[in-house]
PDB file of C-alpha atoms and ligand atoms in Angstrom:
ATOM      1  CA  MET A 172      -6.206  63.639  37.401  1.00 43.00           C
ATOM      2  CA  ARG A 173      -8.421  62.203  40.111  1.00 44.00           C
ATOM      3  CA  ARG A 174      -9.130  59.161  38.014  1.00 43.00           C
ATOM      4  CA  ARG A 175      -5.413  58.584  37.536  1.00 43.00           C
ATOM      5  CA  ALA A 176      -4.787  58.803  41.297  1.00 43.00           C
ATOM      6  CA  LEU A 177      -7.496  56.213  41.983  1.00 40.00           C
ATOM      7  CA  LEU A 178      -6.089  53.938  39.338  1.00 40.00           C
ATOM      8  CA  ASP A 179      -2.548  54.238  40.716  1.00 47.00           C
ATOM      9  CA  GLY A 180      -3.814  53.606  44.242  1.00 43.00           C
ATOM     10  CA  GLY A 181      -5.717  50.528  43.089  1.00 42.00           C
ATOM     11  CA  ILE A 182      -2.669  49.074  41.433  1.00 39.00           C
ATOM     12  CA  ALA A 183      -0.597  49.738  44.523  1.00 39.00           C
ATOM     13  CA  ALA A 184      -3.211  48.069  46.708  1.00 38.00           C
ATOM     14  CA  VAL A 185      -3.319  45.014  44.470  1.00 38.00           C
ATOM     15  CA  ALA A 186       0.492  44.846  44.482  1.00 39.00           C
ATOM     16  CA  LEU A 187       0.614  45.068  48.277  1.00 38.00           C
ATOM     17  CA  GLY A 188      -2.106  42.473  48.603  1.00 39.00           C
ATOM     18  CA  GLY A 189      -0.255  40.122  46.302  1.00 39.00           C
ATOM     19  CA  ALA A 190       2.947  40.603  48.234  1.00 39.00           C
ATOM     20  CA  GLY A 191       1.065  39.853  51.425  1.00 39.00           C
ATOM     21  CA  LEU A 192      -0.361  36.668  49.991  1.00 39.00           C
ATOM     22  CA  LEU A 193       3.049  35.632  48.718  1.00 38.00           C
ATOM     23  CA  SER A 194       4.604  36.436  52.056  1.00 39.00           C
ATOM     24  CA  GLY A 195       1.914  34.486  53.854  1.00 39.00           C
ATOM     25  CA  SER A 196       2.411  31.392  51.728  1.00 38.00           C
ATOM     26  CA  LEU A 197       6.183  31.489  52.137  1.00 37.00           C
ATOM     27  CA  THR A 198       5.797  31.851  55.877  1.00 36.00           C
ATOM     28  CA  ALA A 199       3.514  28.845  55.919  1.00 37.00           C
ATOM     29  CA  ALA A 200       5.984  26.774  53.892  1.00 36.00           C
ATOM     30  CA  PHE A 201       9.183  27.787  55.626  1.00 37.00           C
ATOM     31  CA  GLY A 202       8.236  29.269  58.961  1.00 36.00           C
ATOM     32  CA  ARG A 203       8.930  32.843  60.051  1.00 38.00           C
ATOM     33  CA  ASP A 204      12.706  32.422  60.073  1.00 37.00           C
ATOM     34  CA  GLY A 205      12.828  30.927  56.570  1.00 37.00           C
ATOM     35  CA  ILE A 206      13.698  27.453  57.767  1.00 36.00           C
ATOM     36  CA  ALA A 207      11.393  24.591  56.908  1.00 35.00           C
ATOM     37  CA  PRO A 208       9.615  23.381  60.052  1.00 35.00           C
ATOM     38  CA  ALA A 209      10.795  20.098  61.540  1.00 36.00           C
ATOM     39  CA  ALA A 210       8.487  17.125  61.273  1.00 35.00           C
ATOM     40  CA  ALA A 211       6.453  16.400  64.364  1.00 36.00           C
ATOM     41  CA  PRO A 212       7.763  13.510  66.449  1.00 38.00           C
ATOM     42  CA  GLY A 213       6.516  10.190  65.177  1.00 36.00           C
ATOM     43  CA  THR A 214       5.583  11.560  61.755  1.00 35.00           C
ATOM     44  CA  THR A 215       8.691  10.718  59.794  1.00 37.00           C
ATOM     45  CA  GLY A 216       6.717   8.470  57.480  1.00 36.00           C
ATOM     46  CA  ALA A 217       8.743   5.395  58.373  1.00 38.00           C
ATOM     47  CA  ALA A 218       6.586   2.367  59.070  1.00 37.00           C
ATOM     48  CA  PRO A 219       6.778   1.179  62.675  1.00 38.00           C
ATOM     49  CA  GLN A 220       8.741  -2.016  63.063  1.00 41.00           C
ATOM     50  CA  SER A 221       6.675  -4.881  64.338  1.00 40.00           C
ATOM     51  CA  ALA A 222       8.083  -7.390  66.746  1.00 42.00           C
ATOM     52  CA  ALA A 223       9.045 -10.749  65.322  1.00 43.00           C
ATOM     53  CA  PRO A 224       6.690 -13.547  66.337  1.00 48.00           C
ATOM     54  CA  ALA A 225       7.756 -15.496  69.389  1.00 50.00           C
ATOM     55  CA  VAL A 226       9.189 -18.851  68.300  1.00 85.00           C
ATOM     56  CA  GLY A 227      11.180 -19.719  71.372  1.00 88.00           C
ATOM     57  CA  VAL A 228      11.300 -19.539  75.135  1.00 90.00           C
ATOM     58  CA  PRO A 229      13.982 -19.803  77.810  1.00 92.00           C
ATOM     59  CA  ALA A 230      14.445 -23.457  78.768  1.00 91.00           C
ATOM     60  CA  ALA A 231      13.937 -22.495  82.410  1.00 90.00           C
ATOM     61  CA  GLN A 232      10.264 -21.817  81.585  1.00 92.00           C
ATOM     62  CA  VAL A 233       9.654 -25.453  80.615  1.00 91.00           C
ATOM     63  CA  PRO A 234      10.061 -27.740  83.639  1.00 91.00           C
ATOM     64  CA  VAL A 235       9.848 -31.518  83.325  1.00 91.00           C
ATOM     65  CA  GLY A 236       6.134 -32.288  82.890  1.00 88.00           C
ATOM     66  CA  GLY A 237       5.311 -28.651  82.219  1.00 89.00           C
ATOM     67  CA  SER A 238       5.000 -26.501  79.147  1.00 92.00           C
ATOM     68  CA  ALA A 239       5.302 -23.040  77.691  1.00 92.00           C
ATOM     69  CA  THR A 240       3.147 -21.661  74.911  1.00 93.00           C
ATOM     70  CA  VAL A 241       4.473 -20.138  71.698  1.00 92.00           C
ATOM     71  CA  LYS A 242       2.861 -19.349  68.361  1.00 91.00           C
ATOM     72  CA  ASP A 243       3.465 -21.233  65.147  1.00 90.00           C
ATOM     73  CA  PRO A 244       4.799 -18.367  62.998  1.00 88.00           C
ATOM     74  CA  THR A 245       3.140 -19.853  59.920  1.00 87.00           C
ATOM     75  CA  SER A 246      -0.372 -20.669  61.131  1.00 89.00           C
ATOM     76  CA  GLY A 247      -0.529 -18.475  64.239  1.00 89.00           C
ATOM     77  CA  ASP A 248      -1.799 -21.478  66.232  1.00 92.00           C
ATOM     78  CA  ALA A 249      -0.643 -21.959  69.787  1.00 92.00           C
ATOM     79  CA  VAL A 250       1.981 -24.646  70.312  1.00 94.00           C
ATOM     80  CA  TYR A 251       2.974 -26.177  73.636  1.00 95.00           C
ATOM     81  CA  ILE A 252       6.692 -26.689  74.106  1.00 94.00           C
ATOM     82  CA  VAL A 253       6.918 -29.590  76.530  1.00 94.00           C
ATOM     83  CA  GLN A 254       9.623 -31.479  78.404  1.00 93.00           C
ATOM     84  CA  PRO A 255       8.122 -34.913  79.115  1.00 89.00           C
ATOM     85  CA  SER A 256      11.382 -36.210  80.571  1.00 89.00           C
ATOM     86  CA  ALA A 257      14.577 -34.476  81.603  1.00 92.00           C
ATOM     87  CA  GLY A 258      16.361 -32.978  78.604  1.00 90.00           C
ATOM     88  CA  LYS A 259      13.801 -34.168  76.019  1.00 91.00           C
ATOM     89  CA  TYR A 260      11.750 -31.403  74.419  1.00 93.00           C
ATOM     90  CA  ALA A 261       8.963 -31.413  71.850  1.00 93.00           C
ATOM     91  CA  GLY A 262       6.355 -29.092  70.436  1.00 95.00           C
ATOM     92  CA  LEU A 263       2.695 -30.120  70.358  1.00 96.00           C
ATOM     93  CA  SER A 264      -0.046 -28.281  68.536  1.00 95.00           C
ATOM     94  CA  SER A 265      -2.811 -27.038  70.801  1.00 96.00           C
ATOM     95  CA  VAL A 266      -5.419 -27.618  68.070  1.00 96.00           C
ATOM     96  CA  CYS A 267      -7.463 -30.758  68.696  1.00 97.00           C
ATOM     97  CA  THR A 268      -7.556 -33.065  65.698  1.00 96.00           C
ATOM     98  CA  HIS A 269     -11.199 -33.936  66.350  1.00 96.00           C
ATOM     99  CA  SER A 270     -12.923 -30.624  65.634  1.00 95.00           C
ATOM    100  CA  GLY A 271     -10.294 -27.970  66.225  1.00 95.00           C
ATOM    101  CA  CYS A 272     -10.906 -26.929  69.827  1.00 96.00           C
ATOM    102  CA  ALA A 273      -7.942 -25.774  71.905  1.00 95.00           C
ATOM    103  CA  VAL A 274      -6.605 -28.552  74.092  1.00 96.00           C
ATOM    104  CA  ASN A 275      -5.535 -27.706  77.630  1.00 95.00           C
ATOM    105  CA  PRO A 276      -1.825 -27.507  78.509  1.00 93.00           C
ATOM    106  CA  PRO A 277      -0.264 -30.818  79.572  1.00 93.00           C
ATOM    107  CA  LYS A 278      -1.148 -32.120  83.015  1.00 90.00           C
ATOM    108  CA  ASP A 279      -0.194 -35.498  84.434  1.00 91.00           C
ATOM    109  CA  GLY A 280       1.358 -36.511  81.115  1.00 91.00           C
ATOM    110  CA  GLN A 281      -1.754 -35.765  79.052  1.00 94.00           C
ATOM    111  CA  LEU A 282      -3.413 -32.976  77.111  1.00 95.00           C
ATOM    112  CA  TYR A 283      -7.168 -32.861  77.547  1.00 96.00           C
ATOM    113  CA  CYS A 284      -9.625 -31.392  75.062  1.00 97.00           C
ATOM    114  CA  PRO A 285     -12.563 -29.822  76.926  1.00 96.00           C
ATOM    115  CA  CYS A 286     -14.911 -29.931  73.924  1.00 96.00           C
ATOM    116  CA  HIS A 287     -15.531 -33.677  73.644  1.00 96.00           C
ATOM    117  CA  GLY A 288     -13.038 -35.233  76.015  1.00 96.00           C
ATOM    118  CA  SER A 289     -10.200 -36.431  73.787  1.00 97.00           C
ATOM    119  CA  LYS A 290      -6.906 -37.040  75.562  1.00 97.00           C
ATOM    120  CA  PHE A 291      -3.440 -36.942  74.023  1.00 97.00           C
ATOM    121  CA  ASP A 292      -0.049 -38.146  75.232  1.00 95.00           C
ATOM    122  CA  ALA A 293       2.001 -35.154  76.400  1.00 93.00           C
ATOM    123  CA  ALA A 294       5.244 -36.673  75.101  1.00 93.00           C
ATOM    124  CA  THR A 295       4.171 -37.658  71.601  1.00 94.00           C
ATOM    125  CA  GLY A 296       0.738 -36.166  70.915  1.00 94.00           C
ATOM    126  CA  ALA A 297      -0.692 -39.678  70.369  1.00 96.00           C
ATOM    127  CA  VAL A 298      -4.392 -40.210  71.027  1.00 97.00           C
ATOM    128  CA  ILE A 299      -5.111 -41.818  74.403  1.00 97.00           C
ATOM    129  CA  ASN A 300      -8.896 -41.348  74.311  1.00 94.00           C
ATOM    130  CA  GLY A 301     -11.192 -40.338  71.432  1.00 88.00           C
ATOM    131  CA  PRO A 302     -13.293 -39.170  69.806  1.00 96.00           C
ATOM    132  CA  ALA A 303     -10.122 -37.799  68.164  1.00 96.00           C
ATOM    133  CA  THR A 304      -8.438 -40.418  65.993  1.00 97.00           C
ATOM    134  CA  LYS A 305      -5.350 -38.525  64.827  1.00 96.00           C
ATOM    135  CA  PRO A 306      -2.441 -37.442  67.024  1.00 96.00           C
ATOM    136  CA  LEU A 307      -1.681 -33.783  67.702  1.00 96.00           C
ATOM    137  CA  PRO A 308       0.753 -32.381  65.143  1.00 95.00           C
ATOM    138  CA  THR A 309       4.274 -32.159  66.525  1.00 95.00           C
ATOM    139  CA  TYR A 310       7.120 -29.701  66.061  1.00 93.00           C
ATOM    140  CA  ALA A 311      10.860 -30.080  66.371  1.00 92.00           C
ATOM    141  CA  VAL A 312      12.319 -28.177  69.313  1.00 93.00           C
ATOM    142  CA  THR A 313      16.005 -27.353  69.466  1.00 92.00           C
ATOM    143  CA  LYS A 314      17.873 -26.275  72.568  1.00 91.00           C
ATOM    144  CA  ASN A 315      20.257 -23.489  71.707  1.00 89.00           C
ATOM    145  CA  GLY A 316      22.148 -22.504  74.843  1.00 89.00           C
ATOM    146  CA  GLU A 317      19.458 -21.713  77.368  1.00 92.00           C
ATOM    147  CA  GLN A 318      16.843 -21.052  74.699  1.00 92.00           C
ATOM    148  CA  LEU A 319      14.314 -23.501  73.258  1.00 93.00           C
ATOM    149  CA  GLU A 320      13.553 -22.768  69.631  1.00 93.00           C
ATOM    150  CA  LEU A 321      10.486 -24.024  67.779  1.00 92.00           C
ATOM    151  CA  GLY A 322      11.213 -25.735  64.485  1.00 90.00           C
ATOM    152  CA  PRO A 323       8.855 -26.612  61.658  1.00 87.00           C
ATOM    153  CA  GLN A 324       5.787 -28.776  62.084  1.00 87.00           C
ATOM    154  CA  GLN A 325       6.629 -32.424  61.473  1.00 86.00           C
ATOM    155  CA  GLY A 326       4.687 -34.821  59.298  1.00 64.00           C
ATOM    156  CA  ALA A 327       2.166 -32.212  58.293  1.00 54.00           C
TER     157      ALA A 327
HETATM  158 FE1  FES B 179     -11.388 -31.960  70.812  1.00 74.28          FE
HETATM  159 FE2  FES B 179     -13.752 -32.750  69.938  1.00 74.28          FE
HETATM  160  S1  FES B 179     -12.669 -30.954  69.415  1.00 74.28           S
HETATM  161  S2  FES B 179     -12.470 -33.731  71.353  1.00 74.28           S
END
């Protein structure tokens, strides 16, 4: 009789323990009110959208003789959008054709490379002074309303 009581008690304890474990796992999965917990903010699994690369600037940022810098969306190189004379726009690569240094923005109608002293025409990219022998690559620039948009590299 005593043995039977112990056995019955053991089974009951195991059953209660199992129910507790089951209850605990359901609570973890669905929360105490039986509703699945909401995802934490910012954890929806959707990839964050990255900003499109800048390929244009407002025309007001490019005065005659001045420039604005954008990135070539293909190479990632900096490109100067210039306005050498009123209403005429062009894009000039900032990568020196001598050994690849970054040329300075246009000043007094020229772009100067600080590495070895090459100078380029700020309207066309043509070499004014070596050691560079090739002009700076150019880009088409289109005015669309009040926005200047960088086109593809020309003659590359
Ligand atoms: Fe520009 Fe040499 S890299 S002059």
